[in-house]
Amino acid sequence: MRTIVLGLLFATAAMTACAPSSSEANNQAPAADAPSKQSAALSLTRLDCGHADFKDMNGFFSDRPGVYPPGPGKVTDSCYLIRHGDQIMVWDTGLPAETKNKPMNQNGMVASIDRTLADQLGQLGVKPADVGVLGISHMHGDHIGQAAQFTNARLVVGKGDFERLAGRPEDSLKGWRGAGKKVTLATADVDVFGDGSVVALHLPGHTPDHLALLVKLASGPVLLTGDLYHTTIARQKRAVPGFNTSREQTLQSMDKFEKLAKDTGAKVIIQHEPNDIPLLPAFPEAAK
């Protein structure tokens, strides 16, 4: 996709736990595959945060020809609610709410949402003010589009992504800037709740400090990819979009991710892959 689309969707927009002070740097998390010490009940619910249709999948999602079949394709946009005992975390916030009534239509891409994040949380009995942690995988507009309503939460985000967004018109994270704000800026893995149960994984390359998420459910660990991969094809063929900040870092992050997936036996969920939606219970049910 071209510059204006990257600016608005996949390439524009762009810690641990225990009551962090304002704008603190992250502490190193324990090894992501180490046994979890959590005692709090843990659950994971998928939220629908939009979808996008592309006229040319390969042209947008790969920097080399022939990775995707010629022609159009569709991706989904997924966000997640994590309950950790009485604490609530949201992971990513999807496309902007205004795309519900006015789809984004630019340069061969049409993107929109069917339901806002707030509407879905309300069905689960959760108000934005109830969210204690907001985790953002990276700075792009389809992941921070509805972030502004959660400014009471502690923000967990990659340091480089947070800094690159500063001062931009599309900065949906501006509510966390300034003295006294609760921000965890990640440059390494982040143990979100301090017990090893939820770990933000530092996997740079797509963006400067891109994050994925490991959630250690009682039924088995789950890995949410962020945008390390956009599709199953991307994972199979190690496809790197041309707009990634570093091809080399992306491939290194893929290696780290795949080793962790193998070592833990985790269920991998590619957040933009429509075929991965059934890997979690259908909304409003939660995986536990």
Coordinates of C-alpha atoms in Angstrom, one line a residue:
M1 CA 0.0 0.0 0.0
R2 CA 1.1 3.5 -0.6
T3 CA 2.2 6.2 1.7
I4 CA -1.1 7.7 2.6
V5 CA -2.5 4.3 3.5
L6 CA 0.5 3.4 5.5
G7 CA 0.0 6.6 7.3
L8 CA -3.6 5.9 8.2
L9 CA -3.6 2.1 8.8
F10 CA -0.7 -0.3 8.9
A11 CA 2.2 2.2 9.0
T12 CA 1.1 5.4 10.7
A13 CA -0.1 5.3 14.0
A14 CA 3.3 4.7 16.3
M15 CA 6.7 -1.5 31.3
T16 CA 6.6 -4.1 34.1
A17 CA 3.9 -4.4 36.4
C18 CA 3.4 -3.4 40.0
A19 CA 2.2 0.2 40.0
P20 CA 4.9 1.8 37.8
S21 CA 5.8 5.4 38.1
S22 CA 5.3 7.9 35.2
S23 CA 6.9 7.0 31.9
E24 CA 9.2 4.3 33.4
A25 CA 11.4 2.1 31.3
N26 CA 10.7 -1.6 31.3
N27 CA 12.3 -4.1 33.6
Q28 CA 13.4 -7.4 32.1
A29 CA 10.7 -10.0 32.3
P30 CA 11.5 -13.6 33.4
A31 CA 12.1 -16.0 30.6
A32 CA 8.8 -16.3 28.7
D33 CA 8.9 -20.1 28.8
A34 CA 9.6 -20.2 32.6
P35 CA 6.9 -21.7 34.8
S36 CA 4.3 -19.1 35.7
K37 CA 3.8 -18.3 39.4
Q38 CA 0.3 -16.8 38.9
S39 CA -2.4 -17.6 41.3
A40 CA -5.0 -15.2 39.8
A41 CA -7.6 -16.7 37.4
L42 CA -6.8 -15.8 33.8
S43 CA -9.0 -15.6 30.7
L44 CA -8.7 -14.3 27.2
T45 CA -11.6 -13.0 25.0
R46 CA -11.3 -12.0 21.4
L47 CA -12.8 -8.7 20.4
D48 CA -13.6 -7.7 16.7
C49 CA -11.7 -4.5 15.9
G50 CA -12.3 -4.3 12.2
H51 CA -11.4 -5.8 8.8
A52 CA -9.8 -4.7 5.6
D53 CA -10.0 -5.7 1.9
F54 CA -6.9 -5.3 -0.4
K55 CA -6.8 -5.4 -4.2
D56 CA -3.2 -6.6 -4.1
M57 CA -2.1 -8.7 -1.1
N58 CA 1.4 -9.3 -2.3
G59 CA 2.0 -5.6 -3.1
F60 CA 1.2 -4.6 0.4
F61 CA 2.3 -7.5 2.6
S62 CA 5.5 -8.7 1.0
D63 CA 8.7 -7.1 -0.2
R64 CA 9.3 -9.9 -2.7
P65 CA 7.1 -11.2 -5.5
G66 CA 5.1 -14.4 -5.5
V67 CA 4.5 -14.8 -1.8
Y68 CA 0.8 -14.4 -2.1
P69 CA -1.4 -15.5 -5.0
P70 CA -2.1 -12.7 -7.4
G71 CA -5.1 -10.6 -6.6
P72 CA -7.2 -9.5 -3.7
G73 CA -7.4 -10.7 -0.1
K74 CA -8.9 -9.8 3.3
V75 CA -7.5 -9.4 6.8
T76 CA -9.2 -9.1 10.1
D77 CA -8.3 -6.8 12.9
S78 CA -8.4 -8.4 16.4
C79 CA -8.2 -7.0 19.9
Y80 CA -8.3 -8.9 23.2
L81 CA -9.6 -8.6 26.7
I82 CA -7.5 -10.3 29.4
R83 CA -8.9 -10.9 32.9
H84 CA -6.2 -11.5 35.5
G85 CA -8.1 -12.0 38.7
D86 CA -9.9 -8.7 39.3
Q87 CA -7.5 -6.8 36.9
I88 CA -8.5 -6.1 33.3
M89 CA -6.2 -5.6 30.4
V90 CA -7.0 -4.8 26.8
W91 CA -4.5 -5.7 24.0
D92 CA -4.6 -3.5 21.0
T93 CA -7.6 -1.2 20.1
G94 CA -8.1 -1.7 16.4
L95 CA -9.3 0.7 13.7
P96 CA -10.7 4.1 14.6
A97 CA -14.4 4.1 15.8
E98 CA -15.3 6.5 13.0
T99 CA -14.7 3.9 10.4
K100 CA -17.9 2.2 11.5
N101 CA -19.9 4.9 9.6
K102 CA -17.2 6.0 7.2
P103 CA -15.0 3.2 5.9
M104 CA -11.4 4.0 5.0
N105 CA -11.1 3.7 1.2
Q106 CA -7.7 4.4 -0.2
N107 CA -5.3 3.1 -2.8
G108 CA -6.8 -0.3 -3.1
M109 CA -7.8 -0.8 0.5
V110 CA -11.2 -0.6 2.2
A111 CA -11.2 -0.8 6.0
S112 CA -13.9 -0.5 8.6
I113 CA -15.3 -1.8 11.9
D114 CA -18.8 -3.3 12.5
R115 CA -18.8 -2.6 16.3
T116 CA -16.8 -0.3 18.4
L117 CA -14.5 -1.7 21.1
A118 CA -16.6 0.1 23.8
D119 CA -19.8 -1.6 22.6
Q120 CA -18.2 -5.0 22.9
L121 CA -16.7 -4.3 26.3
G122 CA -20.1 -3.0 27.5
Q123 CA -21.6 -6.4 26.5
L124 CA -19.0 -8.0 28.8
G125 CA -19.9 -5.6 31.6
V126 CA -16.7 -3.6 31.3
K127 CA -16.4 0.1 31.0
P128 CA -13.3 1.8 29.6
A129 CA -12.5 3.2 33.1
D130 CA -12.4 -0.4 34.4
V131 CA -9.4 -1.3 32.2
G132 CA -6.2 -1.2 34.3
V133 CA -3.7 -2.0 31.6
L134 CA -3.7 -1.2 27.9
G135 CA -1.1 -3.1 25.9
I136 CA -0.3 -1.9 22.4
S137 CA 1.6 -4.2 20.0
H138 CA 2.8 -1.3 17.9
M139 CA 2.2 2.2 16.6
H140 CA 0.2 1.6 13.5
G141 CA -3.3 3.1 13.2
D142 CA -5.2 -0.2 13.0
H143 CA -3.8 -1.1 16.5
I144 CA -4.2 2.3 18.3
G145 CA -7.4 3.6 16.7
Q146 CA -9.6 3.4 19.8
A147 CA -6.9 3.8 22.4
A148 CA -7.8 7.3 23.6
Q149 CA -10.8 6.1 25.7
F150 CA -8.5 4.1 28.0
T151 CA -6.3 6.9 29.4
N152 CA -6.9 5.8 33.0
A153 CA -5.1 2.6 32.3
R154 CA -1.3 2.0 32.5
L155 CA 0.0 1.9 28.9
V156 CA 2.4 -0.8 27.9
V157 CA 4.0 0.0 24.6
G158 CA 7.4 -0.2 22.8
K159 CA 9.6 2.7 23.6
G160 CA 10.6 3.5 20.0
D161 CA 7.0 3.3 18.8
F162 CA 5.8 5.7 21.5
E163 CA 8.5 8.2 20.7
R164 CA 7.9 8.1 17.0
L165 CA 4.3 8.9 17.4
A166 CA 4.9 12.0 19.5
G167 CA 3.6 15.2 17.9
R168 CA 1.9 13.5 15.0
P169 CA -1.7 14.3 14.2
E170 CA -2.6 10.6 14.3
D171 CA -1.1 10.1 17.8
S172 CA -3.9 8.3 19.6
L173 CA -1.5 7.8 22.6
K174 CA -1.2 11.5 23.4
G175 CA -3.3 11.0 26.5
W176 CA -0.3 9.2 28.1
R177 CA 2.3 11.9 27.5
G178 CA 3.5 14.3 30.2
A179 CA 4.4 14.1 33.8
G180 CA 2.6 11.6 36.1
K181 CA 1.3 9.4 33.3
K182 CA 1.3 5.6 33.8
V183 CA 3.5 4.4 30.9
T184 CA 5.7 1.4 30.7
L185 CA 8.1 1.8 27.7
A186 CA 9.3 -1.6 26.5
T187 CA 12.8 -2.3 25.1
A188 CA 12.8 -5.9 26.3
D189 CA 10.1 -8.5 27.3
V190 CA 7.7 -7.1 29.9
D191 CA 6.1 -9.2 32.7
V192 CA 2.8 -7.3 32.7
F193 CA 1.3 -8.4 36.1
G194 CA 4.6 -9.4 37.8
D195 CA 3.8 -13.1 38.0
G196 CA 4.8 -14.4 34.6
S197 CA 1.3 -15.1 33.4
V198 CA 1.1 -12.4 30.8
V199 CA 4.3 -11.4 29.0
A200 CA 4.7 -8.7 26.3
L201 CA 7.4 -10.0 24.0
H202 CA 9.9 -7.6 22.5
L203 CA 10.0 -8.5 18.8
P204 CA 11.2 -5.5 16.9
G205 CA 11.4 -5.2 13.1
H206 CA 7.8 -4.5 12.0
T207 CA 8.2 -1.2 14.0
P208 CA 11.1 -0.1 16.2
D209 CA 9.9 -1.8 19.4
H210 CA 7.1 -4.0 18.2
L211 CA 5.5 -6.3 20.8
A212 CA 3.6 -9.7 20.8
L213 CA 1.9 -11.2 23.8
L214 CA 2.1 -14.5 25.6
V215 CA -0.9 -15.4 27.8
K216 CA -0.4 -18.5 30.0
L217 CA -4.0 -19.8 30.3
A218 CA -4.7 -22.8 32.5
S219 CA -5.7 -24.7 29.3
G220 CA -2.4 -23.9 27.6
P221 CA -0.4 -20.9 26.5
V222 CA -1.5 -18.6 23.7
L223 CA 0.7 -16.4 21.6
L224 CA -0.8 -13.3 20.0
T225 CA 1.5 -12.2 17.1
G226 CA 0.8 -8.5 16.9
D227 CA 2.0 -7.8 13.3
L228 CA 5.0 -10.0 13.4
Y229 CA 2.9 -12.0 10.8
H230 CA -0.2 -10.7 9.1
T231 CA -1.3 -14.0 7.6
T232 CA -0.7 -17.8 7.7
I233 CA 1.1 -17.4 4.4
A234 CA 3.4 -14.8 5.9
R235 CA 4.3 -17.2 8.7
Q236 CA 4.9 -20.1 6.4
K237 CA 7.0 -18.1 3.9
R238 CA 8.6 -15.6 6.3
A239 CA 7.1 -12.7 4.4
V240 CA 8.3 -9.3 5.4
P241 CA 6.2 -6.2 4.3
G242 CA 8.2 -3.5 2.5
F243 CA 7.2 -0.9 5.1
N244 CA 8.7 -2.7 8.1
T245 CA 11.4 -0.7 9.8
S246 CA 14.0 -3.5 9.6
R247 CA 14.0 -6.7 7.6
E248 CA 16.9 -8.2 9.6
Q249 CA 15.2 -7.5 12.9
T250 CA 11.9 -8.9 11.6
L251 CA 13.6 -12.2 10.7
Q252 CA 15.4 -12.4 14.0
S253 CA 12.1 -11.7 15.8
M254 CA 10.4 -14.5 13.8
D255 CA 13.2 -16.9 14.9
K256 CA 12.7 -15.9 18.6
F257 CA 8.9 -16.2 18.3
E258 CA 9.0 -19.6 16.6
K259 CA 11.5 -21.0 19.2
L260 CA 9.2 -19.8 22.0
A261 CA 6.1 -21.3 20.2
K262 CA 7.9 -24.7 19.9
D263 CA 9.3 -24.7 23.4
T264 CA 6.0 -23.8 25.1
G265 CA 3.6 -25.6 22.7
A266 CA 1.6 -22.4 22.6
K267 CA -1.4 -21.9 20.4
V268 CA -0.4 -19.2 17.9
I269 CA -3.0 -16.7 16.9
I270 CA -2.2 -14.3 14.0
Q271 CA -4.2 -11.2 14.8
H272 CA -4.9 -10.3 11.1
E273 CA -5.7 -13.9 9.9
P274 CA -9.4 -14.5 9.4
N275 CA -8.8 -18.3 9.7
D276 CA -7.4 -17.9 13.2
I277 CA -10.6 -16.4 14.6
P278 CA -12.1 -19.8 15.5
L279 CA -9.0 -20.7 17.6
L280 CA -10.6 -18.9 20.5
P281 CA -14.2 -19.2 21.7
A282 CA -16.7 -17.0 19.9
F283 CA -17.4 -13.7 21.6
P284 CA -18.6 -13.2 24.3
E285 CA -17.1 -16.5 25.6
A286 CA -13.6 -16.5 26.9
A287 CA -10.7 -19.0 26.8
K288 CA -9.4 -20.0 30.2

